[in-house]
Amino acid sequence: MENTWDVIVVGGGSAGLSTALMLGRSRRRALVLDEGMPRNRFADHMHGVLGHEGKDPAQLLREGREEVAAYGVEFAEARVERVDRDGRDFVLTDTEGKRRGARAVVVATGLTDVLPEIPGLAERWGTSVLHCPYCHGWEFGDRRLGLLATAPHDIMRAELLRQWSEDLTVFTSGIGGVDPVTQARLESRGVRLVPEPVVGVDGPGQDLTEVRTEKGVYPIDALFAGGAFRPHDDFLESLGPERADGPMGNFLSVDEFGATSVPGLWAIGNVVNPALTVPGTMGAGSTTGGMVNMYLVGQDFDDAAPEPAKDFWESRYRSQDRIWSGNANATLVDLLDGIEPGRAVDLGCGEGGDVLWLAARGWKATGIDISETAVDRARGAARDAQLEDRAAFVAEDLEQWTPSEDLDLVTGSFFQSPVALDRVAVLRRASRAVVRGGRICLLSHAAPPPWAEHHHDADFPDLGEEVRALDLGPEWETEVQEVRKREAADPEGNPAVLEDAVVVLRKKA
Ligand SMILES: Cc1cc2nc3c(=O)[nH]c(=O)nc-3n(C[C@H](O)[C@H](O)[C@H](O)COP(=O)(O)OP(=O)(O)OC[C@H]3O[C@@H](n4cnc5c(N)ncnc54)[C@H](O)[C@@H]3O)c2cc1C
């Protein structure tokens, strides 16, 4: 597969090129994939486009490509057949089977005007059979105009067209005729209504001189005809973007910036709004180009910035129904079994196994953990064990925590984190609440488990160094500082030996 692009723009018409221009100027690695069949390819001149009035639309796109390419955007002639998700990114497959990756995709593929099947209509499309009075009305001002009504909103178009000529004939069979009120309204300004079906249009070359119905021939110089719109978006099916029905058909749902319901996927121009003329598609494309760049800027910072500890632990706990066994650590049990119960705090209590063991032995124990999910589970376990009066749990970031009562014991079993955690500061704060004769009992992984292939060094604090860094002062003594081996089971259930680093510090009585 080709390297992942920042953005692939599908469709190189006025919408796609305007997006690409913004992306290129934002120094994005962008590729435009285009099949080269813009909607207005049937017209020789383009109107209503400031600065380009009367220009050949193909010329506008040629100039646009040059401008965009000058900022490093690349182009390939291709028809995209399929887009799939690849994690956060996308994979686009073209009709030749070529696959390209992109962090974001902008769909600017336009639409097909599906014309009624009337002999002579299609070959005059863009010349004398027209879609939009704003694009072509001026050129046919005061001439004999016709409107082939095919959808209810064409009645509004009939009123609109009357602005360009007093000589207007509306062929209404495609909408089953009009009601008397509408008829009276249109006829009040001289609009002729013809109810019979149109059977053909004719004239020399691409010009038009007549529209034929089953009953007669009508002299017409330009026929406005719409038909249905078929947006070019079927290649997005596997992504399942939301769609909505509107007066002009069924289109992808997008917000005001072109964002679809699929994160990282935008859609702009005629593919989502058939009423947009070239300037409208340029505005949409330009705005969306900026938004897509902003989205990628956000992603770049998200990737670079450290993950907040709360997010890390929440997603860790939510990833499984239960992470830990629910039993107290065997080494901790061994160390604390004979000690007179009092008030205890367990730092990073997880799902509460150690706290429940302490509570069951008469301690008044509080577990603190940054993960709400873990704390909810621990509370549930305390309820089940009917230990709620002696086992409390608090969801709190220990880096912000200060003890609220005197403590006889502070435990921290595997109170280690792959995301930033200032253990020393937390332990120092905890130590200040420990009463004379009280203890700090720390268990940590001394080494990665034998089944782990990779492990980050930061996961294995050197407890000796940490005790020195804690610098608790002469009133503290070290009771235990050693590595203990413990029997456990690997993820497949095979026996394994784990190494725990153990430190017990005691505040002298
Ligand atoms: C006859 C006619 C005359 C018009 N005259 C005017 C006018 O005078 N003034 C005006 O402002 N507007 C005019 N318009 C409207 C104008 O055509 C549209 O506003 C404009 O083309 C829409 O731009 P777009 O970029 O959304 O789509 P398009 O211009 O249609 O561009 C879409 C591009 O995407 C490509 N594409 C489609 N599917 C794929 C795929 N799967 N993979 C790769 N590429 C794909 C297409 O081949 C095409 O190149 C006219 C329209 C018609 C039909």
Coordinates of C-alpha atoms and ligand atoms in Angstrom, one line a residue:
M1 CA 0.0 0.0 0.0
E2 CA 1.1 3.5 -0.8
N3 CA 2.4 5.6 2.2
T4 CA -0.3 7.1 4.4
W5 CA -1.2 10.6 3.2
D6 CA -2.4 13.3 5.6
V7 CA -5.4 13.8 3.4
I8 CA -6.8 12.2 0.3
V9 CA -9.3 14.4 -1.6
V10 CA -11.5 12.3 -3.8
G11 CA -12.7 14.5 -6.7
G12 CA -10.8 17.3 -8.3
G13 CA -13.7 19.6 -9.3
S14 CA -14.0 23.1 -7.8
A15 CA -14.9 21.8 -4.3
G16 CA -12.0 19.3 -4.2
L17 CA -9.4 21.7 -5.6
S18 CA -10.4 24.5 -3.1
T19 CA -10.0 22.1 -0.2
A20 CA -6.7 20.9 -1.6
L21 CA -5.5 24.5 -2.0
M22 CA -6.0 25.1 1.8
L23 CA -4.4 21.8 2.7
G24 CA -1.4 22.5 0.5
R25 CA -1.0 25.9 2.0
S26 CA -1.2 24.3 5.4
R27 CA 1.8 22.1 4.4
R28 CA -0.3 19.0 4.5
R29 CA 0.8 15.9 2.5
A30 CA -2.3 15.8 0.3
L31 CA -3.3 13.8 -2.7
V32 CA -6.2 14.5 -5.1
L33 CA -7.7 11.4 -6.8
D34 CA -9.9 12.5 -9.7
E35 CA -11.7 10.7 -12.5
G36 CA -11.9 14.0 -14.4
M37 CA -15.6 14.2 -15.1
P38 CA -16.9 17.4 -13.4
R39 CA -20.7 18.0 -13.5
N40 CA -20.4 21.1 -15.7
R41 CA -18.2 19.4 -18.4
F42 CA -21.1 19.8 -20.8
A43 CA -20.9 23.6 -20.7
D44 CA -18.4 25.7 -22.7
H45 CA -18.8 28.8 -20.5
M46 CA -19.3 29.3 -16.8
H47 CA -21.2 32.2 -15.3
G48 CA -21.8 33.7 -11.9
V49 CA -18.2 33.0 -10.8
L50 CA -16.5 36.2 -9.7
G51 CA -13.2 36.8 -11.4
H52 CA -13.8 34.0 -14.0
E53 CA -17.0 35.2 -15.7
G54 CA -17.6 33.4 -19.0
K55 CA -14.6 31.2 -18.6
D56 CA -14.5 27.7 -19.9
P57 CA -15.0 25.6 -16.7
A58 CA -12.3 23.1 -17.8
Q59 CA -9.9 26.1 -17.9
L60 CA -10.8 27.0 -14.3
L61 CA -9.9 23.5 -13.2
R62 CA -6.6 23.5 -15.1
E63 CA -5.6 26.8 -13.5
G64 CA -6.8 25.5 -10.1
R65 CA -4.7 22.4 -10.4
E66 CA -1.6 24.4 -11.2
E67 CA -2.2 26.7 -8.2
V68 CA -2.7 23.7 -5.9
A69 CA 0.3 21.7 -7.3
A70 CA 2.5 24.8 -6.5
Y71 CA 1.9 24.0 -2.8
G72 CA 3.1 20.4 -3.1
V73 CA -0.3 18.7 -3.4
E74 CA -0.1 15.7 -5.7
F75 CA -2.6 14.4 -8.2
A76 CA -3.5 11.0 -9.6
E77 CA -6.1 10.0 -12.2
A78 CA -8.2 7.3 -10.5
R79 CA -11.7 6.3 -9.7
V80 CA -12.1 5.4 -6.0
E81 CA -14.2 2.3 -5.6
R82 CA -14.1 1.7 -1.9
V83 CA -13.0 3.3 1.4
D84 CA -12.4 1.3 4.5
R85 CA -11.3 2.2 8.0
D86 CA -7.9 1.2 9.1
G87 CA -7.8 2.0 12.9
R88 CA -8.1 5.8 13.0
D89 CA -7.0 6.1 9.4
F90 CA -8.6 5.1 6.0
V91 CA -7.7 2.9 3.1
L92 CA -8.9 3.9 -0.3
T93 CA -9.0 1.4 -3.1
D94 CA -9.4 2.4 -6.7
T95 CA -10.8 0.5 -9.7
E96 CA -7.3 -0.7 -10.6
G97 CA -7.0 -2.3 -7.1
K98 CA -4.5 0.3 -6.0
R99 CA -4.7 1.0 -2.2
R100 CA -3.7 4.2 -0.6
G101 CA -3.8 5.2 3.1
A102 CA -4.9 8.5 4.5
R103 CA -5.4 10.0 7.9
A104 CA -8.4 12.0 6.7
V105 CA -10.6 11.9 3.5
V106 CA -12.5 14.6 1.8
V107 CA -15.2 13.5 -0.6
A108 CA -15.8 16.0 -3.4
T109 CA -17.1 13.7 -6.1
G110 CA -20.1 15.7 -7.3
L111 CA -23.2 14.1 -8.7
T112 CA -24.8 12.9 -11.9
D113 CA -27.9 14.7 -13.2
V114 CA -30.2 11.9 -14.2
L115 CA -32.3 13.4 -17.0
P116 CA -35.7 12.1 -18.0
E117 CA -35.4 9.8 -21.0
I118 CA -36.7 12.0 -23.7
P119 CA -35.2 11.9 -27.2
G120 CA -33.0 14.9 -27.9
L121 CA -32.6 16.0 -24.2
A122 CA -29.3 14.5 -23.2
E123 CA -27.3 15.7 -26.2
R124 CA -28.3 19.3 -25.6
W125 CA -27.5 19.2 -21.9
G126 CA -25.4 22.3 -21.0
T127 CA -26.1 24.1 -24.3
S128 CA -29.9 24.5 -24.7
V129 CA -31.2 22.1 -22.1
L130 CA -30.1 23.7 -18.9
H131 CA -30.2 23.1 -15.1
C132 CA -29.9 26.6 -13.5
P133 CA -31.1 30.0 -14.5
Y134 CA -28.4 31.7 -12.4
C135 CA -25.8 29.9 -14.6
H136 CA -27.5 30.3 -18.0
G137 CA -30.6 32.6 -17.6
W138 CA -28.9 35.8 -18.6
E139 CA -27.8 34.3 -22.0
F140 CA -31.4 33.3 -22.7
G141 CA -33.0 36.5 -21.4
D142 CA -36.4 37.4 -23.1
R143 CA -36.1 34.3 -25.2
R144 CA -38.7 31.5 -25.4
L145 CA -38.1 29.5 -22.2
G146 CA -39.5 26.1 -21.2
L147 CA -39.4 24.2 -17.9
L148 CA -39.7 20.4 -17.7
A149 CA -41.1 19.9 -14.3
T150 CA -40.1 16.6 -12.7
A151 CA -40.2 17.3 -9.0
P152 CA -42.5 19.3 -6.7
H153 CA -39.9 22.0 -6.1
D154 CA -39.9 22.7 -9.9
I155 CA -43.0 24.9 -9.3
M156 CA -40.7 27.3 -7.4
R157 CA -38.3 27.1 -10.3
A158 CA -41.2 28.1 -12.6
E159 CA -41.7 31.3 -10.7
L160 CA -37.9 31.9 -10.7
L161 CA -37.5 31.5 -14.5
R162 CA -40.2 34.1 -15.1
Q163 CA -37.6 36.6 -13.9
W164 CA -35.6 36.0 -17.1
S165 CA -38.4 36.0 -19.6
E166 CA -42.1 36.7 -20.0
D167 CA -42.3 33.9 -22.5
L168 CA -42.3 30.8 -20.3
T169 CA -43.9 27.4 -20.8
V170 CA -44.0 24.9 -18.0
F171 CA -44.5 21.2 -18.9
T172 CA -46.2 19.7 -15.9
S173 CA -46.9 16.1 -16.7
G174 CA -43.8 14.9 -14.8
I175 CA -45.4 16.2 -11.5
G176 CA -48.9 15.1 -12.4
G177 CA -50.2 18.6 -13.2
V178 CA -50.7 21.5 -10.8
D179 CA -53.6 22.4 -8.5
P180 CA -55.9 25.3 -9.4
V181 CA -54.4 27.7 -6.9
T182 CA -50.9 27.2 -8.3
Q183 CA -52.2 27.3 -11.9
A184 CA -53.9 30.7 -11.2
R185 CA -50.7 32.0 -9.5
L186 CA -48.4 31.1 -12.4
E187 CA -50.9 32.2 -15.1
S188 CA -51.3 35.6 -13.3
R189 CA -47.8 36.5 -14.7
G190 CA -48.4 35.0 -18.1
V191 CA -46.8 31.5 -17.5
R192 CA -48.2 28.9 -19.9
L193 CA -49.0 25.4 -18.4
V194 CA -48.9 22.3 -20.6
P195 CA -50.1 19.1 -19.0
E196 CA -49.4 16.6 -21.7
P197 CA -46.2 14.5 -21.6
V198 CA -43.2 15.7 -23.5
V199 CA -42.1 13.2 -26.2
G200 CA -39.1 14.9 -27.8
V201 CA -37.1 18.0 -28.2
D202 CA -35.5 19.2 -31.4
G203 CA -33.4 21.9 -33.2
P204 CA -30.4 22.3 -35.4
G205 CA -27.2 20.8 -33.8
Q206 CA -27.2 21.4 -30.1
D207 CA -29.6 24.3 -30.3
L208 CA -33.2 23.9 -29.5
T209 CA -36.2 25.2 -31.4
E210 CA -39.1 23.1 -30.3
V211 CA -40.5 20.8 -27.6
R212 CA -42.9 18.2 -28.7
T213 CA -45.8 16.8 -26.7
E214 CA -48.3 14.1 -27.7
K215 CA -50.6 16.9 -28.7
G216 CA -48.5 19.7 -30.2
V217 CA -45.2 21.4 -30.9
Y218 CA -44.1 24.3 -28.7
P219 CA -41.4 26.8 -30.0
I220 CA -38.8 26.9 -27.2
D221 CA -35.1 28.3 -27.3
A222 CA -34.0 26.9 -23.9
L223 CA -35.5 24.1 -21.8
F224 CA -34.7 24.0 -18.1
A225 CA -34.8 20.4 -16.9
G226 CA -33.6 18.9 -13.7
G227 CA -34.3 15.3 -13.2
A228 CA -33.0 13.4 -10.3
F229 CA -29.6 13.8 -8.6
R230 CA -27.4 10.8 -8.1
P231 CA -24.6 11.7 -5.6
H232 CA -21.3 9.9 -6.2
D233 CA -21.0 8.4 -2.8
D234 CA -21.7 4.7 -3.1
F235 CA -18.0 3.9 -2.5
L236 CA -18.4 5.0 1.1
E237 CA -20.9 2.3 1.9
S238 CA -18.6 0.2 4.1
L239 CA -18.0 3.2 6.4
G240 CA -21.8 3.5 7.0
P241 CA -22.0 7.3 7.2
E242 CA -25.3 8.8 8.2
R243 CA -27.7 9.9 5.5
A244 CA -30.8 12.0 5.3
D245 CA -33.7 12.5 3.0
G246 CA -34.3 16.1 1.8
P247 CA -36.4 17.8 -0.9
M248 CA -33.7 17.1 -3.4
G249 CA -33.1 13.5 -2.5
N250 CA -31.1 11.3 -0.2
F251 CA -27.6 12.7 0.7
L252 CA -24.9 12.2 3.2
S253 CA -25.5 14.1 6.4
V254 CA -22.9 16.7 7.1
D255 CA -22.5 19.6 9.5
E256 CA -21.8 23.2 8.4
F257 CA -18.1 22.4 7.9
G258 CA -18.7 19.2 5.8
A259 CA -18.0 16.7 8.6
T260 CA -19.9 13.5 8.2
S261 CA -20.8 11.2 11.0
V262 CA -17.6 9.2 10.4
P263 CA -14.7 10.9 12.3
G264 CA -12.0 12.0 9.8
L265 CA -14.4 11.9 6.8
W266 CA -15.7 15.1 5.2
A267 CA -18.0 15.6 2.2
I268 CA -18.4 18.8 0.3
G269 CA -19.8 20.4 -2.9
N270 CA -22.5 18.9 -5.1
V271 CA -22.1 15.4 -3.6
V272 CA -23.9 16.7 -0.5
N273 CA -25.7 19.8 -1.9
P274 CA -26.9 19.8 -5.5
A275 CA -27.9 23.4 -5.4
L276 CA -24.3 24.7 -5.0
T277 CA -22.8 26.5 -8.0
V278 CA -19.1 26.8 -8.5
P279 CA -18.5 29.7 -6.0
G280 CA -20.5 27.9 -3.4
T281 CA -18.4 24.7 -3.8
M282 CA -15.3 26.8 -3.6
G283 CA -16.4 28.4 -0.3
A284 CA -17.3 25.0 1.1
G285 CA -14.0 23.4 0.0
S286 CA -11.9 26.2 1.4
T287 CA -13.7 26.1 4.8
T288 CA -13.4 22.3 5.0
G289 CA -9.8 22.4 4.0
G290 CA -9.1 24.5 7.1
M291 CA -11.2 22.3 9.3
V292 CA -9.5 19.1 8.1
N293 CA -6.1 20.7 8.8
M294 CA -7.3 21.7 12.3
Y295 CA -8.5 18.1 12.9
L296 CA -5.0 16.8 12.0
V297 CA -3.3 19.5 14.1
G298 CA -5.4 18.2 17.0
Q299 CA -4.4 14.6 16.2
D300 CA -0.7 15.6 16.0
F301 CA -0.8 17.1 19.5
D302 CA -2.9 14.2 20.9
D303 CA -0.2 11.8 19.7
A304 CA 2.6 13.9 21.1
A305 CA 1.2 14.9 24.4
P306 CA 1.3 12.4 27.3
E307 CA -2.0 10.6 27.8
P308 CA -3.7 11.9 31.0
A309 CA -3.4 9.3 33.7
K310 CA -7.2 9.2 34.3
D311 CA -7.9 8.4 30.7
F312 CA -5.3 5.7 30.6
W313 CA -6.5 3.9 33.7
E314 CA -10.2 4.4 32.8
S315 CA -9.7 2.8 29.4
R316 CA -7.6 0.0 31.0
Y317 CA -10.3 -0.9 33.5
R318 CA -13.1 -0.5 31.0
S319 CA -11.4 -2.9 28.6
Q320 CA -12.3 -5.9 30.7
D321 CA -15.0 -6.8 33.2
R322 CA -12.3 -7.4 35.8
I323 CA -8.6 -6.8 35.8
W324 CA -7.3 -8.3 39.1
S325 CA -8.1 -11.5 40.9
G326 CA -9.9 -9.8 43.8
N327 CA -7.5 -11.5 46.3
A328 CA -5.0 -9.7 48.4
N329 CA -1.4 -10.0 47.3
A330 CA 0.2 -13.0 49.0
T331 CA 3.4 -11.0 49.9
L332 CA 1.3 -8.3 51.5
V333 CA -0.7 -10.8 53.5
D334 CA 2.5 -12.4 54.7
L335 CA 4.0 -9.0 55.7
L336 CA 0.9 -7.6 57.5
D337 CA -0.8 -10.7 58.9
G338 CA 0.4 -10.2 62.5
I339 CA 0.2 -6.4 62.7
E340 CA -2.4 -4.8 65.0
P341 CA -5.2 -3.3 62.9
G342 CA -5.7 0.5 62.8
R343 CA -6.5 3.0 60.0
A344 CA -5.0 2.2 56.6
V345 CA -4.9 3.8 53.2
D346 CA -4.2 1.8 50.0
L347 CA -2.7 3.9 47.2
G348 CA -3.9 2.9 43.7
C349 CA -6.3 0.4 45.2
G350 CA -7.6 -0.9 41.8
E351 CA -10.6 -3.2 42.3
G352 CA -10.0 -3.2 46.1
G353 CA -8.5 -6.7 46.8
D354 CA -6.0 -5.5 49.4
V355 CA -8.4 -3.1 51.1
L356 CA -11.0 -5.8 51.5
W357 CA -8.4 -8.2 53.1
L358 CA -7.4 -5.4 55.5
A359 CA -11.0 -4.7 56.4
A360 CA -11.7 -8.3 56.9
R361 CA -8.9 -8.4 59.4
G362 CA -10.3 -5.5 61.4
W363 CA -8.6 -2.5 59.7
K364 CA -10.5 0.6 58.9
A365 CA -9.2 0.8 55.3
T366 CA -9.7 3.3 52.5
G367 CA -8.7 2.6 48.9
I368 CA -7.9 5.4 46.6
D369 CA -7.7 5.1 42.8
I370 CA -7.8 7.4 39.8
S371 CA -10.3 5.1 38.0
E372 CA -14.0 5.6 38.7
T373 CA -14.6 2.2 37.2
A374 CA -12.1 0.4 39.5
V375 CA -13.5 2.2 42.5
D376 CA -17.1 1.3 41.5
R377 CA -16.1 -2.3 41.3
A378 CA -14.3 -2.2 44.6
R379 CA -17.4 -0.7 46.3
G380 CA -19.5 -3.5 44.8
A381 CA -17.1 -6.0 46.2
A382 CA -17.2 -4.4 49.6
R383 CA -21.0 -4.5 49.5
D384 CA -20.9 -8.2 48.5
A385 CA -18.5 -9.0 51.4
Q386 CA -20.6 -6.9 53.8
L387 CA -17.5 -4.9 54.6
E388 CA -18.8 -1.5 53.7
D389 CA -18.5 -0.2 57.3
R390 CA -14.7 -0.8 57.3
A391 CA -13.8 -0.6 53.6
A392 CA -14.2 2.7 51.9
F393 CA -13.2 3.7 48.4
V394 CA -12.5 7.1 46.8
A395 CA -12.0 7.9 43.1
E396 CA -9.3 10.6 43.2
D397 CA -6.1 11.5 41.4
L398 CA -3.4 10.7 44.1
E399 CA -1.2 13.5 42.7
Q400 CA -3.9 15.9 44.0
W401 CA -4.7 13.9 47.2
T402 CA -3.7 14.8 50.8
P403 CA -4.5 12.5 53.7
S404 CA -7.4 13.7 55.8
E405 CA -6.7 11.6 58.9
D406 CA -3.9 10.0 60.9
L407 CA -2.8 6.7 59.5
D408 CA -1.3 3.5 61.0
L409 CA -0.6 2.0 57.6
V410 CA -0.1 3.1 54.0
T411 CA 0.1 0.4 51.4
G412 CA 0.9 0.6 47.8
S413 CA 0.8 -2.7 46.0
F414 CA 2.0 -2.3 42.4
F415 CA 1.3 1.4 42.6
Q416 CA 3.1 1.9 39.3
S417 CA 2.0 3.5 36.2
P418 CA 3.2 3.5 32.6
V419 CA 1.8 7.1 32.3
A420 CA 3.4 9.9 34.3
L421 CA 3.0 9.4 38.1
D422 CA 5.0 11.3 40.7
R423 CA 5.2 8.4 43.2
V424 CA 7.7 10.0 45.5
A425 CA 5.6 13.1 46.0
V426 CA 2.5 10.9 46.7
L427 CA 4.4 8.7 49.2
R428 CA 5.9 11.7 50.9
R429 CA 2.5 13.3 51.4
A430 CA 1.1 10.0 52.7
S431 CA 4.1 9.6 55.1
R432 CA 3.2 12.8 56.8
A433 CA -0.1 11.4 58.0
V434 CA 1.5 8.2 59.4
V435 CA 1.5 8.1 63.3
R436 CA 4.4 6.9 65.4
G437 CA 4.7 3.1 65.1
G438 CA 2.9 3.2 61.8
R439 CA 4.2 1.7 58.5
I440 CA 4.5 2.3 54.8
C441 CA 4.4 -1.0 53.0
L442 CA 5.3 -1.0 49.3
L443 CA 5.2 -3.9 46.8
S444 CA 6.4 -3.4 43.3
H445 CA 7.2 -5.5 40.3
A446 CA 11.0 -6.1 40.5
A447 CA 11.1 -7.4 36.9
P448 CA 8.8 -8.0 34.0
P449 CA 6.8 -11.2 34.2
P450 CA 8.6 -14.0 32.4
W451 CA 5.8 -14.1 29.7
A452 CA 6.1 -10.4 28.8
E453 CA 8.0 -9.6 25.6
H454 CA 8.5 -5.9 26.0
H455 CA 8.2 -3.7 29.1
H456 CA 9.0 -0.1 29.8
D457 CA 11.8 0.5 32.3
A458 CA 9.7 3.1 34.0
D459 CA 7.4 0.3 35.1
F460 CA 10.1 -1.0 37.5
P461 CA 11.0 1.6 40.1
D462 CA 14.2 1.0 42.0
L463 CA 12.8 0.9 45.5
G464 CA 16.2 1.4 47.2
E465 CA 16.6 4.6 45.2
E466 CA 13.1 5.6 45.9
V467 CA 13.5 5.2 49.7
R468 CA 16.6 7.5 49.4
A469 CA 14.6 9.9 47.3
L470 CA 11.8 9.9 49.9
D471 CA 14.3 11.1 52.4
L472 CA 11.8 10.6 55.3
G473 CA 14.3 11.5 57.9
P474 CA 15.8 9.9 61.0
E475 CA 12.4 9.1 62.6
W476 CA 11.8 6.4 60.0
E477 CA 13.5 3.0 59.8
T478 CA 13.6 0.4 57.1
E479 CA 12.1 -2.9 58.3
V480 CA 12.2 -4.8 55.1
Q481 CA 13.9 -4.1 51.7
E482 CA 14.3 -7.2 49.5
V483 CA 13.1 -9.0 46.4
R484 CA 10.7 -11.9 47.0
K485 CA 9.7 -14.5 44.6
R486 CA 6.1 -15.4 44.3
E487 CA 4.3 -18.3 42.4
A488 CA 1.7 -17.2 39.9
A489 CA 0.1 -18.4 36.7
D490 CA 0.9 -16.9 33.2
P491 CA -2.0 -15.8 30.9
E492 CA -2.3 -19.4 29.6
G493 CA -2.5 -20.8 33.2
N494 CA 1.0 -22.2 33.3
P495 CA 3.0 -21.8 36.5
A496 CA 5.4 -18.9 36.6
V497 CA 7.5 -17.2 39.2
L498 CA 7.2 -13.4 39.7
E499 CA 9.6 -11.2 41.5
D500 CA 8.2 -8.5 43.9
A501 CA 10.3 -5.8 45.3
V502 CA 9.3 -5.3 49.0
V503 CA 9.9 -2.3 51.2
V504 CA 8.4 -1.8 54.7
L505 CA 9.3 1.5 56.4
R506 CA 8.3 2.2 60.0
K507 CA 8.0 5.4 61.8
K508 CA 9.8 4.9 65.1
A509 CA 7.5 4.8 68.1
Ligands
LIG1 C1 -24.5 21.9 -17.5 C2 -24.1 22.5 -16.3 C3 -23.6 23.8 -16.3 C4 -23.2 24.5 -15.2 N1 -22.9 25.8 -15.2 C5 -22.5 26.4 -14.1 C6 -22.1 27.8 -14.2 O1 -22.2 28.4 -15.2 N2 -21.7 28.4 -13.1 C7 -21.7 27.7 -11.9 O2 -21.3 28.3 -10.9 N3 -22.0 26.4 -11.8 C8 -22.4 25.8 -12.9 N4 -22.8 24.5 -12.8 C9 -22.7 23.8 -11.5 C10 -21.3 23.2 -11.3 O3 -21.1 22.2 -12.3 C11 -21.2 22.6 -9.9 O4 -21.5 23.6 -9.0 C12 -19.8 22.2 -9.7 O5 -19.3 21.4 -10.8 C13 -19.8 21.3 -8.4 O6 -18.4 21.1 -8.1 P1 -18.0 19.8 -7.3 O7 -16.5 19.9 -7.1 O8 -18.9 19.6 -6.1 O9 -18.3 18.6 -8.3 P2 -17.7 18.3 -9.7 O10 -17.3 19.6 -10.4 O11 -18.8 17.5 -10.4 O12 -16.4 17.5 -9.5 C14 -16.4 16.2 -9.0 C15 -15.2 15.5 -9.5 O13 -15.1 14.2 -8.8 C16 -14.8 13.2 -9.7 N5 -15.3 11.9 -9.2 C17 -16.5 11.4 -9.0 N6 -16.5 10.2 -8.4 C18 -15.2 9.9 -8.3 C19 -14.6 8.8 -7.7 N7 -15.2 7.7 -7.2 N8 -13.2 8.7 -7.7 C20 -12.5 9.8 -8.2 N9 -13.1 10.9 -8.7 C21 -14.4 10.9 -8.7 C22 -15.6 13.6 -11.0 O14 -15.1 12.9 -12.1 C23 -15.3 15.1 -11.0 O15 -14.1 15.4 -11.6 C24 -23.3 23.8 -14.0 C25 -23.7 22.5 -13.9 C26 -24.1 21.9 -15.0 C27 -24.6 20.5 -15.0

